[in-house]
Structures are given as C-alpha cells and as structure tokens.
Amino acid sequence: MDKPLAIKLRPNSLKEVIGQKHLIGKDKVLTNFVKNKKLFSMILYGPPGLGKTSIANALVNDLGIRYRMLNAVSSNKKDFDVVVEEARFYDGIVLIMDEIHRLNKDKQDLLLPNIESGLITLIGMTTSNPYHAINPAIRSRCQLFELKPLDKKEIKEGIQRAIQSEYLKNIQIDEEAIEYIASVSASDLRYAYNLLEVAYYSFNKKITLEQIKSINNTTNFFHDKNEDGYYEVLSAFQKSIRGSDVNASLHYLARLLEAGDLESLFRRMSVIAYEDISLANPAIGPRVDSAIRLSERVGMPEARIILANVVIEMALSPKSNSAVVAIDKALEDIRTGKCGRVPKHIVNHNPEYKYPHNYKGHYVKQQYLPDNIKNKKYYIPNDIGYEINIKNIYERIEKLKKDL
C-alpha cells in the first residue's frame, strides 16, 4: 500500500517544518535544543494537521538519537515494557507518543519513574488542551508547547512544495484551485495534501477550481474560514456563556458542533457549569452532565437540540465564581507554605473532638483550621441566585464562630 502524500512529504529536519515560527528558527526554543544537542520531555498540542508528528520526527532526526513511536491507546502494555527495556539497554531512549491524553494508569505508572530519572525522554502529542486533559503527574514532568494554526500563506507554501515534489509528476493546477484548497483546509496542512492528492488522481493530473469543488465544497471546520483557532472558539464559547450572551453562546456552540469534536465541547461545558455558574445555580452541574450523557446516547444530529437547550439555560443562569476564587486562594496558601499543623482535637479518635451531630442545630463552636491561619477567609459569597441562600447560612455560622 502506497503511503499518503502527507507522510511522503513529512519533514526530516526542523528546517523543513512549515509554520510554528514561535518554536522553530534562529534563537527559538526547539531549534536551540538541536543546536545544544539537548532534548527534554515535552508535550506538543494543538489541532490536527499543524505538524506535531512532523516536529517530533524532525527533532530526533536532527539530533540523531534513538527513538520509538507508540500510541497511548492502540499500543498495549507489552509495547511499553519493550520501550522501557530498550531504554535500559541503551541507557536512554526518546518515546514519541500520540494521543497522550488517553494514557491509562498502568502505562503511566510504568513510564513515570523512567521519565523522572531521564531514562525515557517523552515527546507527547495531543489535540486536547493538556491543562485539562493530561494527567498532572505526566504534565508536571514535561514542557508544554502549543502549536499555532497555519495561516493561508503557510498552507500555500506546503501546497507548492507538494506540486514541486517527485510525488505529483506532471501536475497541472491553476492558482484559483490552489487558493481554494488553502482556504478550505483552514490551517490543516494534512487536509490540504490529502485533497490535492485525491484531485491529482481523480482528474488525470489536471486540476481546476471546479474539479476541486466537485470533490469538496465545504470548509474543514476544525477552524473556521477566517482562521480563528479551535481553542479560541472554545474560549469564545465559554466567555459568551459567562457574559450571559445567549445568542453568541449558540453561535459558538454551532461552530463547535460543526467541528465535530464533541469530547472537547463536553469538557468545556462541564468546566463552565462549575467555574462560571457554580453556586448561583447548583443544579446546572447535574443538568449539564445529564445533557452530555443523553447527547452521547442519541448522537448527532439530534444531540444539537439537547445541547442547545442546556446552553441557553447556562447562558441565562445567574453567575458566580466564588468557588474557584476560594479554592485558588487556598491553593496559594498551600504553595506558599501557609499550612500549619492540623489541630490536635480533630485528629483521628481524639477524645477532645466535639461531634457536631450531638449538638443543637448540628453545629458546635470548634477550631478546624491550623492556628496560624485560624481566622482565614477563603470563601466570599455572592448576592446572586441560589448563592444568596448559601450566603445566609454562611453568615449565620460565621456569627456563631466569632467568640471562638
């Protein structure tokens, strides 16, 4: 079986990579890795067709180092065992891993100590946002590099490279057709190569705009035709709901539905429910989860109706971010060493502990925070939606605690 054109044209060196000028070029980070003959574990993330695999291959080729390629899902545990043994035998190896966001616990437990020791240098690749999708244990051991969408000029550069290659001999293609392929590919160079190759073999090497349109007359919608990045659309979706703009929320929902990546949409909806609506409407979390599960059950196109209903409700719900503000304050204290010892009376089986259920109203005055932060206030309630009820309870309890 002949390899696809996109694989035949895959760069052998960073110098051949199209785009990603924030990472590749004079005094840029990946180029300097090669210059200094040093490689670190990393995760390359971004939408399909931007060159994640190409960059990973180019790096190991430029450095001339031993590597293996695995897929977090399709490669089994035995494959991972073999890589670890090979790393031990050769005193190090680079592991290039696709779909790293789907790495299960068994494989992760096998890899982590070897990544930690430097025996395995990991280059992970994912279309998902690593800050949400990748296990923190893996993420903390890697540098994260986001790949940027290719602009139309860069896509056309790739198309010209293909036209001039040995793989499309005697091709004839007009400028309108090239322009159209670059437009509908919407930052995905692989998509452009595939469309060009199909046209080449479909029309006896002579390609016109009308012929291209007869094969494909819709935009590759992982990005829109104005080259807005997919993650930017996800961000706009969340900001529209946060800003209670129901029409903008539905607009970006439609874009995301058309892109077809329901997994990323569902993750973002779940985050919005608890980050932006939260305690102002506590019922929204379970309602979003129910809508997601029902959408998975019925699939598209009917899922669009279910999702539109819940997105409208999310956009028009009262909003509160008090929970995320509170937990971030608490985390900041932990990370800056403001912890203190747990009070002795709430340590396991301590006879001085007062069991609240034994007291009127199921409440008793008692210190729970460490001495050095015993008066710390993380949660500041908002006066909106259901959170007004929570605020009243909170203030009543705080009043009871004043004499503590």
GROMACS .gro file of N, CA and C in nm, residues 210-352:
model
  429
  210GLU      N    1  -1.318   2.416  -1.031
  210GLU     CA    2  -1.445   2.343  -1.034
  210GLU      C    3  -1.426   2.197  -0.999
  211GLN      N    4  -1.316   2.139  -1.042
  211GLN     CA    5  -1.290   1.999  -1.009
  211GLN      C    6  -1.268   1.981  -0.858
  212ILE      N    7  -1.193   2.075  -0.799
  212ILE     CA    8  -1.171   2.069  -0.653
  212ILE      C    9  -1.304   2.082  -0.580
  213LYS      N   10  -1.388   2.174  -0.626
  213LYS     CA   11  -1.518   2.194  -0.561
  213LYS      C   12  -1.608   2.071  -0.575
  214SER      N   13  -1.592   1.997  -0.684
  214SER     CA   14  -1.673   1.877  -0.701
  214SER      C   15  -1.634   1.767  -0.602
  215ILE      N   16  -1.511   1.774  -0.553
  215ILE     CA   17  -1.465   1.679  -0.450
  215ILE      C   18  -1.502   1.728  -0.311
  216ASN      N   19  -1.482   1.858  -0.290
  216ASN     CA   20  -1.503   1.914  -0.156
  216ASN      C   21  -1.548   2.058  -0.168
  217ASN      N   22  -1.669   2.085  -0.123
  217ASN     CA   23  -1.719   2.223  -0.128
  217ASN      C   24  -1.752   2.279   0.009
  218THR      N   25  -1.696   2.217   0.113
  218THR     CA   26  -1.716   2.268   0.250
  218THR      C   27  -1.581   2.288   0.316
  219THR      N   28  -1.577   2.380   0.411
  219THR     CA   29  -1.454   2.408   0.484
  219THR      C   30  -1.424   2.298   0.585
  220ASN      N   31  -1.295   2.265   0.596
  220ASN     CA   32  -1.251   2.178   0.705
  220ASN      C   33  -1.270   2.256   0.834
  221PHE      N   34  -1.371   2.220   0.912
  221PHE     CA   35  -1.420   2.310   1.014
  221PHE      C   36  -1.353   2.296   1.150
  222PHE      N   37  -1.236   2.236   1.154
  222PHE     CA   38  -1.168   2.236   1.283
  222PHE      C   39  -1.132   2.379   1.321
  223HIS      N   40  -1.113   2.463   1.221
  223HIS     CA   41  -1.109   2.608   1.240
  223HIS      C   42  -1.209   2.667   1.143
  224ASP      N   43  -1.247   2.790   1.164
  224ASP     CA   44  -1.337   2.849   1.066
  224ASP      C   45  -1.257   2.912   0.952
  225LYS      N   46  -1.328   2.959   0.850
  225LYS     CA   47  -1.260   3.006   0.729
  225LYS      C   48  -1.182   3.135   0.754
  226ASN      N   49  -1.209   3.203   0.863
  226ASN     CA   50  -1.133   3.322   0.897
  226ASN      C   51  -1.010   3.290   0.979
  227GLU      N   52  -0.980   3.161   0.989
  227GLU     CA   53  -0.858   3.111   1.053
  227GLU      C   54  -0.855   3.134   1.203
  228ASP      N   55  -0.974   3.148   1.267
  228ASP     CA   56  -0.977   3.152   1.412
  228ASP      C   57  -0.943   3.013   1.464
  229GLY      N   58  -0.852   3.002   1.561
  229GLY     CA   59  -0.813   2.872   1.612
  229GLY      C   60  -0.926   2.805   1.688
  230TYR      N   61  -0.922   2.674   1.687
  230TYR     CA   62  -1.027   2.597   1.753
  230TYR      C   63  -1.033   2.629   1.902
  231TYR      N   64  -0.918   2.643   1.966
  231TYR     CA   65  -0.918   2.674   2.109
  231TYR      C   66  -0.974   2.814   2.134
  232GLU      N   67  -0.955   2.903   2.038
  232GLU     CA   68  -1.012   3.036   2.052
  232GLU      C   69  -1.165   3.032   2.045
  233VAL      N   70  -1.217   2.941   1.963
  233VAL     CA   71  -1.363   2.925   1.955
  233VAL      C   72  -1.416   2.868   2.086
  234LEU      N   73  -1.345   2.770   2.142
  234LEU     CA   74  -1.384   2.717   2.273
  234LEU      C   75  -1.382   2.827   2.379
  235SER      N   76  -1.279   2.911   2.373
  235SER     CA   77  -1.269   3.020   2.469
  235SER      C   78  -1.383   3.120   2.450
  236ALA      N   79  -1.415   3.151   2.325
  236ALA     CA   80  -1.525   3.244   2.298
  236ALA      C   81  -1.658   3.187   2.344
  237PHE      N   82  -1.674   3.057   2.330
  237PHE     CA   83  -1.794   2.988   2.377
  237PHE      C   84  -1.811   3.007   2.528
  238GLN      N   85  -1.702   2.984   2.603
  238GLN     CA   86  -1.709   2.999   2.748
  238GLN      C   87  -1.732   3.144   2.788
  239LYS      N   88  -1.664   3.236   2.724
  239LYS     CA   89  -1.679   3.378   2.759
  239LYS      C   90  -1.818   3.430   2.727
  240SER      N   91  -1.880   3.376   2.621
  240SER     CA   92  -2.016   3.417   2.586
  240SER      C   93  -2.117   3.371   2.689
  241ILE      N   94  -2.101   3.247   2.737
  241ILE     CA   95  -2.189   3.196   2.842
  241ILE      C   96  -2.165   3.275   2.971
  242ARG      N   97  -2.038   3.296   3.004
  242ARG     CA   98  -2.003   3.373   3.125
  242ARG      C   99  -2.063   3.513   3.119
  243GLY      N  100  -2.066   3.570   2.998
  243GLY     CA  101  -2.119   3.705   2.980
  243GLY      C  102  -2.269   3.709   2.958
  244SER      N  103  -2.336   3.593   2.970
  244SER     CA  104  -2.483   3.584   2.958
  244SER      C  105  -2.535   3.629   2.822
  245ASP      N  106  -2.453   3.614   2.717
  245ASP     CA  107  -2.496   3.645   2.581
  245ASP      C  108  -2.543   3.515   2.515
  246VAL      N  109  -2.672   3.491   2.520
  246VAL     CA  110  -2.726   3.363   2.475
  246VAL      C  111  -2.708   3.345   2.324
  247ASN      N  112  -2.717   3.452   2.246
  247ASN     CA  113  -2.704   3.439   2.101
  247ASN      C  114  -2.560   3.405   2.061
  248ALA      N  115  -2.463   3.472   2.124
  248ALA     CA  116  -2.323   3.439   2.096
  248ALA      C  117  -2.292   3.296   2.142
  249SER      N  118  -2.350   3.256   2.255
  249SER     CA  119  -2.328   3.120   2.306
  249SER      C  120  -2.376   3.017   2.205
  250LEU      N  121  -2.492   3.040   2.145
  250LEU     CA  122  -2.546   2.948   2.046
  250LEU      C  123  -2.463   2.950   1.917
  251HIS      N  124  -2.413   3.067   1.881
  251HIS     CA  125  -2.329   3.079   1.761
  251HIS      C  126  -2.204   2.992   1.775
  252TYR      N  127  -2.135   3.005   1.889
  252TYR     CA  128  -2.012   2.928   1.907
  252TYR      C  129  -2.043   2.780   1.930
  253LEU      N  130  -2.157   2.750   1.990
  253LEU     CA  131  -2.199   2.610   2.001
  253LEU      C  132  -2.213   2.550   1.861
  254ALA      N  133  -2.275   2.624   1.771
  254ALA     CA  134  -2.293   2.575   1.634
  254ALA      C  135  -2.158   2.550   1.567
  255ARG      N  136  -2.061   2.640   1.587
  255ARG     CA  137  -1.927   2.618   1.529
  255ARG      C  138  -1.864   2.489   1.583
  256LEU      N  139  -1.877   2.471   1.713
  256LEU     CA  140  -1.816   2.354   1.776
  256LEU      C  141  -1.885   2.225   1.733
  257LEU      N  142  -2.016   2.231   1.718
  257LEU     CA  143  -2.089   2.114   1.669
  257LEU      C  144  -2.047   2.080   1.526
  258GLU      N  145  -2.028   2.184   1.446
  258GLU     CA  146  -1.988   2.162   1.307
  258GLU      C  147  -1.847   2.105   1.299
  259ALA      N  148  -1.761   2.142   1.396
  259ALA     CA  149  -1.625   2.087   1.400
  259ALA      C  150  -1.627   1.939   1.434
  260GLY      N  151  -1.729   1.895   1.508
  260GLY     CA  152  -1.746   1.753   1.535
  260GLY      C  153  -1.669   1.700   1.654
  261ASP      N  154  -1.594   1.785   1.724
  261ASP     CA  155  -1.518   1.738   1.840
  261ASP      C  156  -1.604   1.754   1.966
  262LEU      N  157  -1.699   1.662   1.982
  262LEU     CA  158  -1.791   1.672   2.095
  262LEU      C  159  -1.721   1.652   2.229
  263GLU      N  160  -1.613   1.575   2.229
  263GLU     CA  161  -1.542   1.549   2.354
  263GLU      C  162  -1.489   1.679   2.416
  264SER      N  163  -1.428   1.764   2.333
  264SER     CA  164  -1.377   1.892   2.383
  264SER      C  165  -1.491   1.984   2.425
  265LEU      N  166  -1.600   1.982   2.350
  265LEU     CA  167  -1.717   2.063   2.384
  265LEU      C  168  -1.774   2.021   2.519
  266PHE      N  169  -1.786   1.891   2.540
  266PHE     CA  170  -1.844   1.841   2.666
  266PHE      C  171  -1.755   1.877   2.785
  267ARG      N  172  -1.624   1.866   2.767
  267ARG     CA  173  -1.533   1.903   2.877
  267ARG      C  174  -1.550   2.050   2.913
  268ARG      N  175  -1.558   2.135   2.809
  268ARG     CA  176  -1.568   2.278   2.834
  268ARG      C  177  -1.700   2.313   2.901
  269MET      N  178  -1.810   2.250   2.859
  269MET     CA  179  -1.940   2.275   2.921
  269MET      C  180  -1.937   2.237   3.069
  270SER      N  181  -1.872   2.125   3.100
  270SER     CA  182  -1.864   2.081   3.240
  270SER      C  183  -1.786   2.181   3.325
  271VAL      N  184  -1.679   2.234   3.269
  271VAL     CA  185  -1.598   2.333   3.340
  271VAL      C  186  -1.679   2.461   3.363
  272ILE      N  187  -1.749   2.507   3.259
  272ILE     CA  188  -1.828   2.630   3.270
  272ILE      C  189  -1.932   2.618   3.381
  273ALA      N  190  -1.996   2.501   3.389
  273ALA     CA  191  -2.101   2.482   3.489
  273ALA      C  192  -2.051   2.508   3.630
  274TYR      N  193  -1.927   2.470   3.657
  274TYR     CA  194  -1.875   2.483   3.794
  274TYR      C  195  -1.782   2.602   3.811
  275GLU      N  196  -1.727   2.654   3.703
  275GLU     CA  197  -1.637   2.770   3.714
  275GLU      C  198  -1.714   2.902   3.708
  276ASP      N  199  -1.813   2.910   3.619
  276ASP     CA  200  -1.877   3.038   3.592
  276ASP      C  201  -2.020   3.052   3.646
  277ILE      N  202  -2.090   2.941   3.663
  277ILE     CA  203  -2.228   2.944   3.714
  277ILE      C  204  -2.230   2.899   3.859
  278SER      N  205  -2.178   2.782   3.881
  278SER     CA  206  -2.143   2.737   4.015
  278SER      C  207  -2.256   2.749   4.117
  279LEU      N  208  -2.228   2.811   4.229
  279LEU     CA  209  -2.321   2.815   4.341
  279LEU      C  210  -2.442   2.905   4.319
  280ALA      N  211  -2.437   2.988   4.213
  280ALA     CA  212  -2.553   3.071   4.182
  280ALA      C  213  -2.668   2.986   4.127
  281ASN      N  214  -2.633   2.871   4.072
  281ASN     CA  215  -2.732   2.775   4.022
  281ASN      C  216  -2.673   2.636   4.033
  282PRO      N  217  -2.668   2.578   4.154
  282PRO     CA  218  -2.601   2.448   4.174
  282PRO      C  219  -2.662   2.334   4.093
  283ALA      N  220  -2.785   2.350   4.048
  283ALA     CA  221  -2.849   2.243   3.970
  283ALA      C  222  -2.790   2.232   3.830
  284ILE      N  223  -2.716   2.334   3.785
  284ILE     CA  224  -2.669   2.334   3.647
  284ILE      C  225  -2.567   2.225   3.621
  285GLY      N  226  -2.483   2.194   3.720
  285GLY     CA  227  -2.383   2.089   3.701
  285GLY      C  228  -2.445   1.955   3.663
  286PRO      N  229  -2.535   1.902   3.747
  286PRO     CA  230  -2.603   1.777   3.711
  286PRO      C  231  -2.683   1.787   3.582
  287ARG      N  232  -2.742   1.904   3.554
  287ARG     CA  233  -2.820   1.919   3.430
  287ARG      C  234  -2.729   1.913   3.308
  288VAL      N  235  -2.612   1.975   3.316
  288VAL     CA  236  -2.516   1.968   3.206
  288VAL      C  237  -2.468   1.824   3.187
  289ASP      N  238  -2.435   1.758   3.298
  289ASP     CA  239  -2.390   1.619   3.290
  289ASP      C  240  -2.497   1.530   3.227
  290SER      N  241  -2.622   1.551   3.266
  290SER     CA  242  -2.732   1.473   3.209
  290SER      C  243  -2.745   1.499   3.059
  291ALA      N  244  -2.732   1.625   3.018
  291ALA     CA  245  -2.742   1.661   2.876
  291ALA      C  246  -2.629   1.598   2.795
  292ILE      N  247  -2.509   1.596   2.854
  292ILE     CA  248  -2.394   1.536   2.787
  292ILE      C  249  -2.416   1.387   2.767
  293ARG      N  250  -2.460   1.317   2.874
  293ARG     CA  251  -2.481   1.172   2.863
  293ARG      C  252  -2.592   1.140   2.763
  294LEU      N  253  -2.698   1.219   2.762
  294LEU     CA  254  -2.807   1.197   2.668
  294LEU      C  255  -2.762   1.225   2.524
  295SER      N  256  -2.679   1.327   2.507
  295SER     CA  257  -2.626   1.358   2.374
  295SER      C  258  -2.538   1.245   2.322
  296GLU      N  259  -2.458   1.187   2.410
  296GLU     CA  260  -2.375   1.073   2.371
  296GLU      C  261  -2.462   0.953   2.332
  297ARG      N  262  -2.576   0.940   2.397
  297ARG     CA  263  -2.663   0.826   2.370
  297ARG      C  264  -2.733   0.840   2.235
  298VAL      N  265  -2.784   0.960   2.204
  298VAL     CA  266  -2.861   0.976   2.080
  298VAL      C  267  -2.773   1.013   1.962
  299GLY      N  268  -2.657   1.078   1.987
  299GLY     CA  269  -2.568   1.119   1.879
  299GLY      C  270  -2.623   1.236   1.799
  300MET      N  271  -2.541   1.279   1.704
  300MET     CA  272  -2.583   1.387   1.614
  300MET      C  273  -2.669   1.329   1.503
  301PRO      N  274  -2.766   1.404   1.447
  301PRO     CA  275  -2.786   1.548   1.467
  301PRO      C  276  -2.879   1.584   1.583
  302GLU      N  277  -2.946   1.480   1.643
  302GLU     CA  278  -3.043   1.511   1.748
  302GLU      C  279  -2.979   1.573   1.871
  303ALA      N  280  -2.851   1.541   1.895
  303ALA     CA  281  -2.782   1.594   2.014
  303ALA      C  282  -2.779   1.746   2.013
  304ARG      N  283  -2.784   1.807   1.894
  304ARG     CA  284  -2.779   1.953   1.886
  304ARG      C  285  -2.895   2.016   1.962
  305ILE      N  286  -3.013   1.949   1.963
  305ILE     CA  287  -3.131   2.001   2.030
  305ILE      C  288  -3.111   2.000   2.181
  306ILE      N  289  -3.061   1.889   2.231
  306ILE     CA  290  -3.035   1.874   2.374
  306ILE      C  291  -2.933   1.977   2.420
  307LEU      N  292  -2.825   1.990   2.343
  307LEU     CA  293  -2.717   2.082   2.381
  307LEU      C  294  -2.762   2.227   2.371
  308ALA      N  295  -2.842   2.260   2.271
  308ALA     CA  296  -2.893   2.397   2.260
  308ALA      C  297  -2.977   2.434   2.381
  309ASN      N  298  -3.061   2.340   2.427
  309ASN     CA  299  -3.143   2.365   2.546
  309ASN      C  300  -3.059   2.399   2.667
  310VAL      N  301  -2.959   2.316   2.693
  310VAL     CA  302  -2.882   2.336   2.816
  310VAL      C  303  -2.789   2.457   2.803
  311VAL      N  304  -2.738   2.486   2.683
  311VAL     CA  305  -2.653   2.604   2.665
  311VAL      C  306  -2.733   2.732   2.685
  312ILE      N  307  -2.857   2.735   2.638
  312ILE     CA  308  -2.943   2.851   2.663
  312ILE      C  309  -2.963   2.871   2.812
  313GLU      N  310  -2.988   2.762   2.883
  313GLU     CA  311  -3.005   2.770   3.028
  313GLU      C  312  -2.877   2.818   3.096
  314MET      N  313  -2.761   2.769   3.049
  314MET     CA  314  -2.634   2.811   3.107
  314MET      C  315  -2.611   2.960   3.086
  315ALA      N  316  -2.638   3.007   2.965
  315ALA     CA  317  -2.614   3.148   2.934
  315ALA      C  318  -2.703   3.240   3.017
  316LEU      N  319  -2.826   3.195   3.044
  316LEU     CA  320  -2.921   3.280   3.115
  316LEU      C  321  -2.926   3.252   3.265
  317SER      N  322  -2.843   3.162   3.313
  317SER     CA  323  -2.834   3.137   3.457
  317SER      C  324  -2.762   3.252   3.527
  318PRO      N  325  -2.794   3.277   3.655
  318PRO     CA  326  -2.711   3.369   3.733
  318PRO      C  327  -2.570   3.313   3.743
  319LYS      N  328  -2.472   3.400   3.756
  319LYS     CA  329  -2.332   3.358   3.752
  319LYS      C  330  -2.261   3.387   3.885
  320SER      N  331  -2.170   3.297   3.920
  320SER     CA  332  -2.085   3.318   4.038
  320SER      C  333  -1.954   3.244   4.019
  321ASN      N  334  -1.844   3.309   4.054
  321ASN     CA  335  -1.713   3.243   4.051
  321ASN      C  336  -1.653   3.232   4.190
  322SER      N  337  -1.738   3.242   4.292
  322SER     CA  338  -1.686   3.243   4.430
  322SER      C  339  -1.613   3.114   4.466
  323ALA      N  340  -1.657   3.001   4.410
  323ALA     CA  341  -1.593   2.873   4.443
  323ALA      C  342  -1.451   2.865   4.388
  324VAL      N  343  -1.433   2.906   4.260
  324VAL     CA  344  -1.300   2.898   4.201
  324VAL      C  345  -1.206   2.999   4.267
  325VAL      N  346  -1.256   3.117   4.303
  325VAL     CA  347  -1.175   3.214   4.373
  325VAL      C  348  -1.131   3.159   4.509
  326ALA      N  349  -1.224   3.092   4.578
  326ALA     CA  350  -1.194   3.038   4.711
  326ALA      C  351  -1.088   2.929   4.705
  327ILE      N  352  -1.103   2.834   4.612
  327ILE     CA  353  -1.006   2.724   4.607
  327ILE      C  354  -0.869   2.774   4.561
  328ASP      N  355  -0.866   2.875   4.473
  328ASP     CA  356  -0.737   2.928   4.430
  328ASP      C  357  -0.665   3.000   4.544
  329LYS      N  358  -0.741   3.067   4.631
  329LYS     CA  359  -0.679   3.128   4.750
  329LYS      C  360  -0.621   3.022   4.842
  330ALA      N  361  -0.697   2.914   4.860
  330ALA     CA  362  -0.649   2.805   4.946
  330ALA      C  363  -0.524   2.740   4.888
  331LEU      N  364  -0.524   2.716   4.757
  331LEU     CA  365  -0.407   2.657   4.693
  331LEU      C  366  -0.285   2.748   4.704
  332GLU      N  367  -0.307   2.878   4.691
  332GLU     CA  368  -0.197   2.973   4.703
  332GLU      C  369  -0.134   2.965   4.842
  333ASP      N  370  -0.216   2.951   4.945
  333ASP     CA  371  -0.162   2.937   5.081
  333ASP      C  372  -0.078   2.810   5.093
  334ILE      N  373  -0.128   2.701   5.037
  334ILE     CA  374  -0.054   2.575   5.045
  334ILE      C  375   0.080   2.588   4.974
  335ARG      N  376   0.078   2.647   4.856
  335ARG     CA  377   0.200   2.657   4.774
  335ARG      C  378   0.302   2.755   4.831
  336THR      N  379   0.257   2.846   4.915
  336THR     CA  380   0.350   2.942   4.977
  336THR      C  381   0.382   2.906   5.121
  337GLY      N  382   0.347   2.786   5.161
  337GLY     CA  383   0.385   2.735   5.292
  337GLY      C  384   0.299   2.778   5.408
  338LYS      N  385   0.181   2.837   5.379
  338LYS     CA  386   0.091   2.879   5.486
  338LYS      C  387  -0.004   2.764   5.519
  339CYS      N  388   0.050   2.667   5.588
  339CYS     CA  389  -0.027   2.546   5.618
  339CYS      C  390  -0.054   2.530   5.767
  340GLY      N  391   0.050   2.500   5.841
  340GLY     CA  392   0.035   2.478   5.985
  340GLY      C  393  -0.010   2.336   6.014
  341ARG      N  394   0.002   2.298   6.138
  341ARG     CA  395  -0.036   2.163   6.180
  341ARG      C  396  -0.187   2.154   6.198
  342VAL      N  397  -0.239   2.037   6.169
  342VAL     CA  398  -0.382   2.011   6.191
  342VAL      C  399  -0.408   2.017   6.341
  343PRO      N  400  -0.511   2.092   6.386
  343PRO     CA  401  -0.541   2.097   6.529
  343PRO      C  402  -0.558   1.956   6.588
  344LYS      N  403  -0.501   1.934   6.705
  344LYS     CA  404  -0.499   1.801   6.764
  344LYS      C  405  -0.638   1.744   6.788
  345HIS      N  406  -0.734   1.831   6.823
  345HIS     CA  407  -0.865   1.779   6.860
  345HIS      C  408  -0.945   1.725   6.741
  346ILE      N  409  -0.899   1.752   6.615
  346ILE     CA  410  -0.970   1.692   6.501
  346ILE      C  411  -0.888   1.582   6.434
  347VAL      N  412  -0.779   1.541   6.501
  347VAL     CA  413  -0.705   1.424   6.455
  347VAL      C  414  -0.786   1.300   6.492
  348ASN      N  415  -0.766   1.192   6.417
  348ASN     CA  416  -0.844   1.070   6.438
  348ASN      C  417  -0.853   1.026   6.584
  349HIS      N  418  -0.976   0.997   6.628
  349HIS     CA  419  -1.003   0.934   6.759
  349HIS      C  420  -0.956   1.018   6.878
  350ASN      N  421  -0.947   1.149   6.861
  350ASN     CA  422  -0.908   1.232   6.974
  350ASN      C  423  -1.032   1.258   7.062
  351PRO      N  424  -1.024   1.230   7.194
  351PRO     CA  425  -1.140   1.246   7.282
  351PRO      C  426  -1.186   1.392   7.298
  352GLU      N  427  -1.100   1.487   7.260
  352GLU     CA  428  -1.139   1.628   7.272
  352GLU      C  429  -1.224   1.676   7.154
   0.00000   0.00000   0.00000
